[in-house]
C-alpha cells in the first residue's frame, strides 16, 4: 500500500500545477492519499505512508530538474519525504470515522497546520525553496488569490487542506469502511446482530475507530494492547469515553467546512478591494527567444528593442521602463575594460533613443569578486543602480554541502562552482520620462518563489515588482511555466503589479490582484508591453503588515499537537484502571482506545 501513497501524491502534483494547471483538482486531490493514511493499521504505518507520499510529491514537483541533478533528485525525494509524515499521522489520528467530537474539530486545525510543516521547511533555499506550495496551484483564480493578500500563499494552502479534510469527513460519514483498515472495516459488520437493522449497523461503524489498534494486532501489525469490547469497557470504574460524533452530524460538519473553505476566497475578494491607484506605468518586456551564444543573446535583445521602438513606442505604447531577461549580457557594465565600456555605451544609446531606462542583467565575474548575477539599471547617463541575486538555485548555481555532494557534478549538470550571493532585497529607483521617480523591487529568477523577498521590497516602498528570468536550461519542460505562474501569487500577496521578463519564456505580467495581463510562452519571441496601475508606496496589504503569521501559527499548532500526542503516550492524559501496585491498563480519555503501558 505504501507505493500507492507515492502515486497518490505524484499524480496530483503533475496535474494541478502548470502546464496542465487543472487547479480545481487541488480542492479534492489529496483525498485518496488521506484515505490511505486513515486506513493505516498503526501510527508507525501512517508515518511510513507519509514518507512515501512526501517522496512522490518532491520528485514529481521537481522532475524537470532531473537533467541538472540526475539521480540526486531521487535521493532528495527519499531523504526529505519524511517531512510529510506529521501530516499523515494527523490525518490518521483525527479524521478516522468514529473519532470523538474534539478530534473531529481539531482535525480541521491540526491537519492543515501539519501540511504547512514541509512547506515551511522547504522555504529554506538549500532544501529546494518554496517551489509549488500547494496554494500556488490557484494562480489563475483571483477570487481565491485574495486570501494571499490576507495571509500569503500559506492561507490558500490552508483553505485547500480544509476542503480536502472536509471531503474525507463527509465520505467517511457516508461510507466509513473506505477510511478504516480492512480488518477493522469488516469486523463491525460481522459482529452486528442480524436483527439490529441499518441504524444499529451505522452505530457500530461509528464506533469502529475504537478497535482499530486491536484489529491491527490480529492482522500482524505492530503489537498493541488487547482491547476490551465496548460493552465491557463501559463497566470499568473509569471516566466515560467521549461519545463519537454521529454519522449524520459528521456529514453536516464536513459539508459546512467544505462550504466555508470554498467561500473564503471570494469573501476575501469582496472584503479586500484593490489598493487605490496612485499612478500608471508602461513596461516593455523583451524576450529574444532561445539564443545560446551570450554575445548573440545581447545583440538579439538590442535588436528587438531597437526594431520595436523605431517610432518611439514599443507595441504602440511609449514605455517608461524596458526590462531584459536574466543573463541578457555577458560583460560587466561597471567594469573598465574596452568590451565593458563599449557595451555600456550601446545600452546608454539605446536608452536615449527610446527615452526610457533599461533594466538589463549581467552574468559575470566582476574584478575582485566571485561569479555573480546583477540586475543593472541604465539610462543615457550610465549605470543608475544594481541589485545582486541573493537566493541562488540549489544545484544549478551552487551545490549545498558541496564537500559532501560534489560527486553530483560527475553524473549530472550540477554547478561546477558556487556563485556568490547578494546581501538581500532592496528597490532600485527608476526615473520615468516625465521625471517622476519610481521605486521598483527588482529580483532575479528563482527569487520569485520566496514571498518574503517581494514583501521586503513592498515594505521599502516599491510600487512595482520586476523579475528577470532565464530558464533555457529547462526549455521544453513545465518548469518555466510553473516559474512564471509564481508572479501572480506575489502580486496578490503584496498588492503590487508584478512583471517577469524571461530570455526564452515564459514572460508574464499580472495586475495588483494577480490577474493575468500578458503572457509570452516558450515558443514566442518579441516584446510584451503592458500598462499597469500602481498603488502608493505606503499602501500595504494585511499580509504585508502581518507577515507569515499563518505559517508560524501552523508550526506552533503542530508543536502543541505533537506534545499532546507525546503526553498521551507517556500516560499523562489517560484514564487508569487496575489494582494498586499492579500493572495497569490505560485508556484514552476521549475515545476509549488503549494506550501502550
Coordinates of C-alpha atoms in Angstrom, one line a residue:
X1 CA 0.0 0.0 0.0
X2 CA 2.9 2.3 0.5
X3 CA 3.6 2.6 -3.2
X4 CA 0.1 3.8 -3.6
X5 CA 0.9 6.7 -1.3
X6 CA 3.8 7.6 -3.7
X7 CA 1.3 7.7 -6.6
X8 CA -1.3 9.5 -4.6
X9 CA 1.0 12.5 -4.3
X10 CA 2.8 12.4 -7.6
X11 CA -0.2 12.3 -9.8
X12 CA -2.0 15.3 -8.3
X13 CA 1.2 17.4 -8.3
X14 CA 1.6 16.7 -12.0
X15 CA -2.0 17.7 -12.8
X16 CA -2.7 20.8 -10.6
X17 CA 0.4 22.9 -11.4
X18 CA 1.4 24.2 -14.9
X19 CA 1.5 23.2 -17.6
X20 CA -1.8 21.1 -17.1
X21 CA -2.9 23.6 -14.5
X22 CA -6.0 21.6 -13.6
X23 CA -6.2 23.7 -10.4
X24 CA -9.7 22.8 -9.5
X25 CA -8.4 19.3 -8.6
X26 CA -6.5 20.7 -5.7
X27 CA -9.7 21.0 -3.7
X28 CA -10.0 17.2 -3.5
X29 CA -6.8 15.8 -5.0
X30 CA -5.4 14.8 -1.6
X31 CA -8.4 12.7 -0.6
X32 CA -7.1 9.4 -1.9
X33 CA -3.8 9.8 0.0
X34 CA -5.7 10.9 3.1
X35 CA -7.8 7.7 2.8
X36 CA -4.6 5.7 2.7
X37 CA -3.4 7.4 5.9
X38 CA -6.6 6.7 7.8
X39 CA -6.6 3.1 6.6
X40 CA -3.1 2.6 8.1
X41 CA -3.3 -0.1 10.8
X42 CA -0.8 1.7 13.1
X43 CA 0.7 5.1 13.6
X44 CA 4.0 3.6 12.5
X45 CA 2.5 2.6 9.2
X46 CA 1.0 6.1 8.8
X47 CA 4.4 7.6 9.2
X48 CA 5.8 5.3 6.5
X49 CA 3.0 6.1 4.1
X50 CA 3.5 9.8 4.8
X51 CA 7.2 9.4 3.9
X52 CA 6.4 7.7 0.6
X53 CA 3.8 10.4 -0.1
X54 CA 6.4 13.2 0.5
X55 CA 8.9 11.4 -1.7
X56 CA 6.4 11.3 -4.6
X57 CA 5.4 14.9 -4.1
X58 CA 9.0 16.2 -4.2
X59 CA 10.1 14.0 -7.2
X60 CA 7.0 14.9 -9.3
X61 CA 7.3 18.6 -8.3
X62 CA 11.0 18.8 -9.4
X63 CA 11.0 16.3 -12.3
X64 CA 12.2 19.0 -14.7
X65 CA 15.5 19.3 -12.7
X66 CA 16.5 15.8 -13.5
X67 CA 18.9 16.9 -16.2
X68 CA 20.7 19.1 -13.7
X69 CA 21.0 16.8 -10.7
X70 CA 20.3 13.4 -12.2
X71 CA 19.8 10.6 -9.6
X72 CA 20.2 13.3 -6.9
X73 CA 16.5 14.1 -7.5
X74 CA 15.5 10.6 -6.3
X75 CA 17.9 10.9 -3.4
X76 CA 16.4 14.2 -2.5
X77 CA 12.9 12.8 -2.6
X78 CA 13.5 9.8 -0.4
X79 CA 15.7 11.7 2.1
X80 CA 13.3 14.6 2.5
X81 CA 10.0 12.8 2.1
X82 CA 9.7 12.4 5.9
X83 CA 8.6 16.0 6.2
X84 CA 5.1 14.9 5.2
X85 CA 4.9 12.2 7.9
X86 CA 3.4 14.6 10.6
X87 CA 0.6 15.3 8.1
X88 CA -0.1 11.6 7.6
X89 CA -0.1 11.0 11.4
X90 CA -2.5 13.9 11.9
X91 CA -4.9 12.5 9.3
X92 CA -4.6 9.0 10.8
X93 CA -5.4 10.2 14.3
X94 CA -8.0 12.8 13.8
X95 CA -10.1 12.1 10.6
X96 CA -11.0 8.4 11.0
X97 CA -14.7 7.6 11.2
X98 CA -15.9 7.3 14.7
X99 CA -13.5 9.8 16.2
X100 CA -14.7 11.9 19.1
X101 CA -16.0 15.4 18.7
X102 CA -12.9 17.1 19.9
X103 CA -10.7 15.1 17.5
X104 CA -13.0 15.8 14.6
X105 CA -12.9 19.6 15.2
X106 CA -9.2 19.5 16.0
X107 CA -8.6 17.8 12.6
X108 CA -9.7 20.9 10.7
X109 CA -7.0 22.9 12.5
X110 CA -4.2 20.4 13.1
X111 CA -4.2 18.7 9.7
X112 CA -3.7 21.9 7.6
X113 CA -1.1 23.0 10.2
X114 CA 0.9 19.8 9.7
X115 CA 0.7 20.3 6.0
X116 CA 2.4 23.7 6.5
X117 CA 5.4 22.0 8.1
X118 CA 7.1 20.7 4.8
X119 CA 6.1 24.0 3.1
X120 CA 7.8 25.9 5.9
X121 CA 10.9 23.7 5.9
X122 CA 11.2 23.9 2.1
X123 CA 11.2 27.6 2.3
X124 CA 14.9 27.3 3.1
X125 CA 16.6 27.6 -0.2
X126 CA 19.0 24.8 0.5
X127 CA 16.1 22.4 0.6
X128 CA 14.8 23.5 -2.8
X129 CA 12.9 26.6 -1.8
X130 CA 9.2 27.1 -1.6
X131 CA 8.5 25.8 -5.1
X132 CA 5.0 24.5 -5.9
X133 CA 3.5 25.3 -2.5
X134 CA 0.0 23.8 -2.6
X135 CA -1.7 27.2 -2.5
X136 CA 0.3 28.3 -5.6
X137 CA -1.9 25.9 -7.7
X138 CA -4.6 28.6 -7.6
X139 CA -2.6 31.2 -9.5
X140 CA -5.3 31.5 -12.2
X141 CA -8.1 32.4 -9.8
X142 CA -8.0 36.0 -8.5
X143 CA -11.0 35.3 -6.2
X144 CA -9.0 32.6 -4.4
X145 CA -5.8 34.6 -4.6
X146 CA -7.5 37.3 -2.4
X147 CA -6.6 35.0 0.5
X148 CA -2.9 35.7 -0.2
X149 CA -3.5 39.4 0.5
X150 CA -4.7 38.3 4.0
X151 CA -2.3 35.5 4.9
X152 CA 0.0 34.9 2.0
X153 CA 0.1 31.7 -0.1
X154 CA 0.1 29.8 3.2
X155 CA -3.6 30.8 3.8
X156 CA -4.6 29.4 0.3
X157 CA -2.9 26.1 1.2
X158 CA -4.8 26.1 4.5
X159 CA -8.1 26.6 2.7
X160 CA -7.4 23.8 0.2
X161 CA -6.4 21.4 3.1
X162 CA -9.6 22.2 5.0
X163 CA -11.6 21.4 1.8
X164 CA -9.8 18.1 1.4
X165 CA -10.3 17.2 5.1
X166 CA -14.0 18.1 4.9
X167 CA -14.4 15.7 2.0
X168 CA -12.7 13.0 3.9
X169 CA -15.1 13.6 6.9
X170 CA -18.1 13.7 4.6
X171 CA -17.2 10.5 2.7
X172 CA -16.2 8.8 6.0
X173 CA -19.7 9.5 7.3
X174 CA -21.3 8.1 4.2
X175 CA -19.2 5.0 3.9
X176 CA -16.9 4.6 6.9
X177 CA -15.3 1.4 5.6
X178 CA -13.4 3.4 3.0
X179 CA -11.4 5.1 5.7
X180 CA -10.8 2.2 8.1
X181 CA -8.1 -0.5 8.0
X182 CA -9.6 -3.5 6.0
X183 CA -9.6 -5.8 9.0
X184 CA -11.5 -3.3 11.1
X185 CA -14.0 -2.2 8.4
X186 CA -15.0 -5.8 8.0
X187 CA -15.2 -6.7 11.7
X188 CA -18.1 -4.5 12.8
X189 CA -20.4 -5.7 10.1
X190 CA -19.8 -9.3 11.1
X191 CA -20.3 -8.5 14.7
X192 CA -23.6 -6.6 14.3
X193 CA -26.7 -8.5 15.2
X194 CA -28.7 -9.5 12.2
X195 CA -31.9 -8.1 13.7
X196 CA -30.4 -4.8 14.6
X197 CA -31.2 -3.2 11.3
X198 CA -29.4 -0.3 9.5
X199 CA -29.5 2.1 12.4
X200 CA -27.6 -0.3 14.7
X201 CA -25.1 -1.1 12.0
X202 CA -24.4 2.6 11.5
X203 CA -23.7 2.9 15.2
X204 CA -21.3 0.1 15.2
X205 CA -19.4 1.6 12.2
X206 CA -19.2 4.9 14.1
X207 CA -17.5 3.1 17.0
X208 CA -15.2 1.2 14.7
X209 CA -12.3 3.6 15.3
X210 CA -12.2 2.4 18.9
X211 CA -11.0 -1.0 17.9
X212 CA -8.5 -0.1 15.2
X213 CA -5.4 -0.8 17.1
X214 CA -6.6 -4.2 18.4
X215 CA -7.6 -5.4 14.9
X216 CA -4.2 -4.2 13.6
X217 CA -2.5 -6.5 16.1
X218 CA -4.5 -9.5 14.9
X219 CA -3.6 -8.6 11.3
X220 CA 0.1 -9.0 12.0
X221 CA 0.9 -5.3 12.5
X222 CA 3.0 -3.9 15.4
X223 CA 1.5 -5.4 18.6
X224 CA -0.8 -3.2 20.6
X225 CA -2.5 -3.9 24.0
X226 CA -5.6 -6.0 23.7
X227 CA -8.9 -4.2 23.6
X228 CA -11.9 -5.0 25.7
X229 CA -15.2 -4.9 23.8
X230 CA -17.2 -1.6 24.2
X231 CA -19.8 -3.2 26.4
X232 CA -17.3 -4.5 28.9
X233 CA -15.3 -1.2 28.8
X234 CA -18.4 0.7 29.9
X235 CA -18.4 -1.4 33.2
X236 CA -14.9 -0.2 34.1
X237 CA -14.6 2.3 37.0
X238 CA -13.1 4.9 34.8
X239 CA -14.3 8.2 33.3
X240 CA -16.7 7.7 30.4
X241 CA -15.1 8.0 26.9
X242 CA -16.1 10.9 24.7
X243 CA -19.1 9.9 22.5
X244 CA -18.2 9.7 18.8
X245 CA -19.8 12.1 16.5
X246 CA -22.9 10.6 14.8
X247 CA -22.7 9.9 11.1
X248 CA -25.3 12.4 10.1
X249 CA -23.7 15.1 12.2
X250 CA -20.2 14.3 10.8
X251 CA -21.6 14.6 7.3
X252 CA -23.1 18.0 8.2
X253 CA -19.8 19.2 9.6
X254 CA -18.0 18.1 6.5
X255 CA -20.4 20.0 4.2
X256 CA -20.2 23.1 6.4
X257 CA -16.3 23.0 6.4
X258 CA -16.2 22.5 2.6
X259 CA -18.5 25.4 2.0
X260 CA -16.5 27.6 4.4
X261 CA -13.2 26.7 2.7
X262 CA -14.5 27.2 -0.8
X263 CA -16.2 30.5 0.1
X264 CA -13.3 32.0 2.0
X265 CA -11.5 33.3 -1.1
X266 CA -14.5 35.0 -2.8
X267 CA -15.4 36.5 0.6
X268 CA -11.9 37.9 1.0
X269 CA -12.0 39.2 -2.6
X270 CA -15.2 41.1 -1.8
X271 CA -14.0 42.5 1.5
X272 CA -10.4 43.5 0.5
X273 CA -10.7 45.8 -2.5
X274 CA -7.6 46.6 -4.6
X275 CA -5.3 49.2 -3.1
X276 CA -6.1 52.7 -4.5
X277 CA -4.3 53.6 -7.7
X278 CA -1.8 56.5 -7.5
X279 CA -0.3 56.4 -11.0
X280 CA 0.3 54.3 -14.1
X281 CA 3.4 52.9 -15.7
X282 CA 4.0 51.3 -19.1
X283 CA 6.6 48.5 -19.1
X284 CA 8.1 46.7 -22.1
X285 CA 9.3 43.1 -21.5
X286 CA 11.8 41.8 -24.0
X287 CA 12.0 38.1 -24.8
X288 CA 14.6 37.3 -27.5
X289 CA 14.0 33.5 -27.5
X290 CA 16.5 30.7 -27.4
X291 CA 20.0 32.1 -28.2
X292 CA 22.8 30.1 -26.8
X293 CA 25.7 32.4 -27.5
X294 CA 26.0 35.2 -24.9
X295 CA 27.1 37.9 -27.3
X296 CA 24.4 37.0 -29.8
X297 CA 21.9 37.0 -27.0
X298 CA 22.8 40.6 -26.2
X299 CA 22.5 41.5 -29.8
X300 CA 19.1 39.9 -30.0
X301 CA 17.8 41.9 -27.1
X302 CA 19.2 45.1 -28.5
X303 CA 17.8 44.4 -32.0
X304 CA 14.3 43.7 -30.6
X305 CA 14.3 46.8 -28.5
X306 CA 15.5 48.9 -31.5
X307 CA 13.1 47.5 -34.1
X308 CA 10.1 47.7 -31.8
X309 CA 10.9 51.3 -30.9
X310 CA 11.6 52.9 -34.2
X311 CA 8.6 55.2 -33.9
X312 CA 9.3 55.9 -30.1
X313 CA 6.8 53.3 -29.0
X314 CA 7.0 49.5 -28.2
X315 CA 3.9 47.7 -29.3
X316 CA 2.2 51.0 -29.8
X317 CA 2.9 52.2 -26.3
X318 CA 5.7 54.5 -25.2
X319 CA 7.4 52.6 -22.4
X320 CA 8.5 54.1 -19.1
X321 CA 10.8 51.2 -18.4
X322 CA 12.3 48.4 -20.6
X323 CA 13.2 45.1 -19.0
X324 CA 15.5 42.5 -20.4
X325 CA 15.8 38.9 -19.1
X326 CA 18.3 37.3 -16.7
X327 CA 21.9 36.9 -18.1
X328 CA 21.0 39.1 -21.0
X329 CA 24.5 40.5 -21.3
X330 CA 27.9 38.7 -20.7
X331 CA 30.0 41.7 -19.7
X332 CA 30.4 43.9 -16.6
X333 CA 28.7 47.2 -17.2
X334 CA 30.6 48.6 -14.2
X335 CA 33.9 47.4 -15.5
X336 CA 36.7 49.4 -17.1
X337 CA 37.8 47.0 -19.9
X338 CA 37.2 48.1 -23.5
X339 CA 34.5 45.5 -24.0
X340 CA 32.7 46.6 -20.9
X341 CA 32.8 50.3 -21.8
X342 CA 31.7 49.6 -25.3
X343 CA 28.7 47.6 -24.3
X344 CA 27.7 50.2 -21.7
X345 CA 27.8 52.8 -24.4
X346 CA 25.5 50.8 -26.6
X347 CA 22.9 50.3 -23.9
X348 CA 23.1 54.0 -23.0
X349 CA 22.5 55.0 -26.6
X350 CA 19.5 52.6 -26.8
X351 CA 18.1 54.2 -23.6
X352 CA 18.5 57.6 -25.1
X353 CA 16.8 56.6 -28.4
X354 CA 13.8 55.1 -26.5
X355 CA 13.7 57.8 -23.9
X356 CA 13.3 55.1 -21.2
X357 CA 15.6 53.5 -18.7
X358 CA 16.6 49.9 -19.5
X359 CA 17.0 47.2 -16.8
X360 CA 19.5 44.6 -18.0
X361 CA 21.1 41.6 -16.3
X362 CA 24.7 40.6 -16.3
X363 CA 26.1 37.2 -15.6
X364 CA 29.8 37.9 -15.0
X365 CA 32.7 37.8 -12.5
X366 CA 33.5 41.5 -11.6
X367 CA 37.1 42.2 -10.8
X368 CA 38.0 41.2 -7.3
X369 CA 34.7 39.4 -6.8
X370 CA 33.2 36.0 -7.4
X371 CA 30.8 34.9 -10.0
X372 CA 27.6 36.9 -9.5
X373 CA 24.3 37.9 -11.3
X374 CA 23.4 41.5 -11.3
X375 CA 20.4 43.5 -12.3
X376 CA 21.7 46.8 -13.7
X377 CA 19.6 49.9 -14.4
X378 CA 20.9 52.0 -17.2
X379 CA 19.9 55.4 -18.6
X380 CA 21.6 57.7 -21.1
X381 CA 24.0 58.9 -18.3
X382 CA 25.2 55.4 -17.3
X383 CA 24.5 52.9 -14.5
X384 CA 21.9 54.1 -12.1
X385 CA 21.7 51.2 -9.7
X386 CA 22.4 47.5 -9.2
X387 CA 21.0 44.5 -7.4
X388 CA 22.9 41.2 -6.8
X389 CA 21.0 38.0 -6.8
X390 CA 20.6 36.8 -3.2
X391 CA 18.7 33.4 -3.4
X392 CA 20.6 31.1 -5.7
X393 CA 19.2 27.9 -7.3
X394 CA 20.3 24.8 -5.5
X395 CA 22.5 22.6 -7.7
X396 CA 22.0 24.9 -10.7
X397 CA 24.0 27.9 -9.2
X398 CA 25.6 26.2 -6.2
X399 CA 25.6 22.8 -4.5
X400 CA 24.5 22.7 -0.9
X401 CA 27.1 20.9 1.3
X402 CA 29.4 20.9 -1.7
X403 CA 32.1 18.9 0.2
X404 CA 29.7 16.0 0.6
X405 CA 27.8 16.3 -2.7
X406 CA 30.5 17.4 -5.1
X407 CA 30.2 13.9 -6.8
X408 CA 27.0 15.1 -8.4
X409 CA 29.0 17.1 -10.9
X410 CA 30.4 13.9 -12.4
X411 CA 27.0 12.4 -13.2
X412 CA 24.9 15.5 -13.8
X413 CA 24.9 19.1 -14.9
X414 CA 25.1 20.4 -11.3
X415 CA 27.0 23.7 -10.8
X416 CA 30.8 23.2 -11.2
X417 CA 31.4 26.0 -8.8
X418 CA 29.3 28.0 -6.3
X419 CA 28.1 31.5 -7.3
X420 CA 28.3 34.4 -4.8
X421 CA 25.0 35.6 -3.4
X422 CA 24.0 39.2 -2.7
X423 CA 23.1 40.8 0.6
X424 CA 19.3 40.9 0.3
X425 CA 16.4 42.6 -1.5
X426 CA 16.3 46.3 -2.0
X427 CA 14.5 48.5 -4.5
X428 CA 16.0 50.5 -7.4
X429 CA 14.8 53.9 -8.3
X430 CA 13.7 54.4 -11.9
X431 CA 13.3 57.9 -13.4
X432 CA 10.4 57.8 -15.8
X433 CA 10.3 60.0 -19.0
X434 CA 8.2 62.5 -17.1
X435 CA 11.0 62.9 -14.5
X436 CA 9.0 61.3 -11.7
X437 CA 11.0 58.8 -9.6
X438 CA 9.6 55.3 -9.1
X439 CA 10.8 52.7 -6.7
X440 CA 10.9 49.2 -8.3
X441 CA 11.6 46.0 -6.4
X442 CA 14.0 44.1 -8.7
X443 CA 14.5 40.4 -8.1
X444 CA 16.1 37.6 -10.2
X445 CA 14.6 34.3 -11.4
X446 CA 14.4 31.8 -8.5
X447 CA 13.7 34.6 -6.1
X448 CA 10.1 34.8 -7.3
X449 CA 9.4 31.6 -5.2
X450 CA 10.1 33.4 -2.0
X451 CA 7.3 35.5 -0.6
X452 CA 9.5 37.3 2.0
X453 CA 11.6 38.9 -0.7
X454 CA 8.8 40.7 -2.6
X455 CA 7.3 41.6 0.8
X456 CA 10.6 43.3 1.8
X457 CA 10.6 45.3 -1.4
X458 CA 7.0 46.4 -0.8
X459 CA 7.8 47.3 2.8
X460 CA 10.6 49.5 1.4
X461 CA 8.3 51.5 -0.8
X462 CA 8.4 49.6 -4.1
X463 CA 5.3 50.2 -6.3
X464 CA 6.2 47.6 -8.9
X465 CA 7.9 44.2 -8.6
X466 CA 10.1 43.1 -11.5
X467 CA 11.6 39.6 -12.0
X468 CA 14.3 38.9 -14.6
X469 CA 14.5 35.2 -15.6
X470 CA 16.4 32.8 -17.7
X471 CA 15.2 29.2 -17.8
X472 CA 16.6 28.0 -21.1
X473 CA 18.2 25.0 -19.3
X474 CA 14.7 23.7 -18.7
X475 CA 13.3 24.7 -22.1
X476 CA 10.5 22.4 -23.2
X477 CA 9.6 21.3 -19.6
X478 CA 6.9 22.6 -17.3
X479 CA 9.5 24.4 -15.2
X480 CA 9.3 27.8 -16.9
X481 CA 5.5 27.7 -16.9
X482 CA 5.5 27.0 -13.1
X483 CA 8.0 29.7 -12.6
X484 CA 6.0 32.4 -14.4
X485 CA 2.9 31.5 -12.5
X486 CA 4.5 32.4 -9.2
X487 CA 4.4 36.1 -10.2
X488 CA 0.6 36.0 -9.8
X489 CA 0.9 34.8 -6.2
X490 CA 3.5 37.6 -5.4
X491 CA 1.2 40.2 -6.9
X492 CA -1.8 39.1 -4.8
X493 CA 0.3 39.0 -1.6
X494 CA 1.9 42.4 -2.0
X495 CA -1.0 44.3 -3.7
X496 CA 1.5 45.4 -6.4
X497 CA 1.6 44.5 -10.1
X498 CA 4.3 42.0 -11.0
X499 CA 6.1 41.5 -14.3
X500 CA 8.6 38.9 -15.4
X501 CA 10.9 39.2 -18.4
X502 CA 12.4 35.9 -19.5
X503 CA 15.0 35.2 -22.1
X504 CA 13.3 32.2 -23.6
X505 CA 9.9 32.3 -21.8
X506 CA 7.7 32.5 -20.0
X507 CA 7.4 36.3 -19.9
X508 CA 4.3 37.4 -18.0
X509 CA 2.6 40.3 -16.3
X510 CA -0.1 40.4 -13.6
X511 CA -2.0 43.3 -12.1
X512 CA -2.1 44.1 -8.4
X513 CA -4.8 41.4 -7.7
X514 CA -2.9 38.6 -9.6
X515 CA -5.0 38.9 -12.8
X516 CA -3.0 38.0 -15.9
X517 CA -2.3 40.9 -18.2
X518 CA 0.3 39.4 -20.6
X519 CA 2.0 36.1 -21.4
X520 CA 4.6 35.1 -23.9
X521 CA 5.2 31.3 -23.8
X522 CA 8.3 29.3 -24.5
X523 CA 7.7 29.2 -28.2
X524 CA 7.4 33.0 -28.5
X525 CA 9.9 35.8 -29.0
X526 CA 9.4 39.6 -29.2
X527 CA 8.2 42.1 -26.7
X528 CA 5.2 42.4 -24.5
X529 CA 4.1 45.9 -23.4
X530 CA 1.7 46.4 -20.5
X531 CA 0.3 49.5 -18.8
X532 CA -0.2 48.9 -15.1
X533 CA -2.0 50.7 -12.2
X534 CA 0.4 51.3 -9.3
X535 CA -0.6 51.7 -5.6
X536 CA 1.0 54.4 -3.5
X537 CA 4.4 53.5 -2.0
X538 CA 2.9 53.4 1.5
X539 CA -0.1 51.2 0.7
X540 CA 0.1 47.7 2.2
X541 CA -2.0 44.5 2.2
X542 CA -2.7 42.9 5.5
X543 CA -0.1 40.2 4.7
X544 CA 2.5 42.9 4.1
X545 CA 1.8 44.2 7.6
X546 CA 1.3 41.0 9.5
X547 CA 3.9 38.8 7.7
X548 CA 4.0 35.0 7.8
X549 CA 1.6 34.6 10.8
X550 CA -0.3 31.8 9.1
X551 CA 2.9 29.7 8.6
X552 CA 4.2 30.3 12.2
X553 CA 0.8 29.6 13.7
X554 CA 0.8 26.3 11.8
X555 CA 4.2 25.5 13.2
X556 CA 3.1 26.3 16.7
X557 CA -0.1 24.2 16.4
X558 CA 1.8 21.3 15.1
X559 CA 4.2 21.5 18.0
X560 CA 1.3 21.6 20.5
X561 CA -0.4 18.6 18.8
X562 CA 2.9 16.7 18.9
X563 CA 3.2 17.5 22.6
X564 CA -0.3 16.3 23.4
X565 CA 0.3 13.1 21.5
X566 CA 3.6 12.5 23.5
X567 CA 1.8 13.1 26.8
X568 CA -0.9 10.6 25.9
X569 CA 1.8 8.0 25.1
X570 CA 3.5 8.8 28.4
X571 CA 0.2 8.3 30.3
X572 CA -0.3 11.9 31.4
X573 CA -3.6 12.2 29.6
X574 CA -5.3 8.8 30.1
X575 CA -7.7 7.1 32.4
X576 CA -6.2 4.4 34.6
X577 CA -7.8 1.3 36.0
X578 CA -6.3 -1.6 37.9
X579 CA -5.3 -2.7 41.4
X580 CA -2.8 -0.6 43.4
X581 CA 0.8 -1.7 42.8
X582 CA -0.2 -3.9 39.9
X583 CA 0.3 -3.5 36.2
X584 CA -2.4 -1.1 34.9
X585 CA -4.4 -0.8 31.8
X586 CA -4.8 2.8 30.5
X587 CA -7.4 4.1 28.0
X588 CA -7.6 7.3 26.1
X589 CA -9.9 9.7 27.8
X590 CA -11.7 10.7 24.6
X591 CA -12.1 7.5 22.6
X592 CA -11.5 4.6 24.9
X593 CA -8.6 3.4 22.8
X594 CA -5.9 1.6 24.8
X595 CA -2.7 3.4 25.5
X596 CA 0.5 1.5 25.4
X597 CA 1.7 0.8 29.0

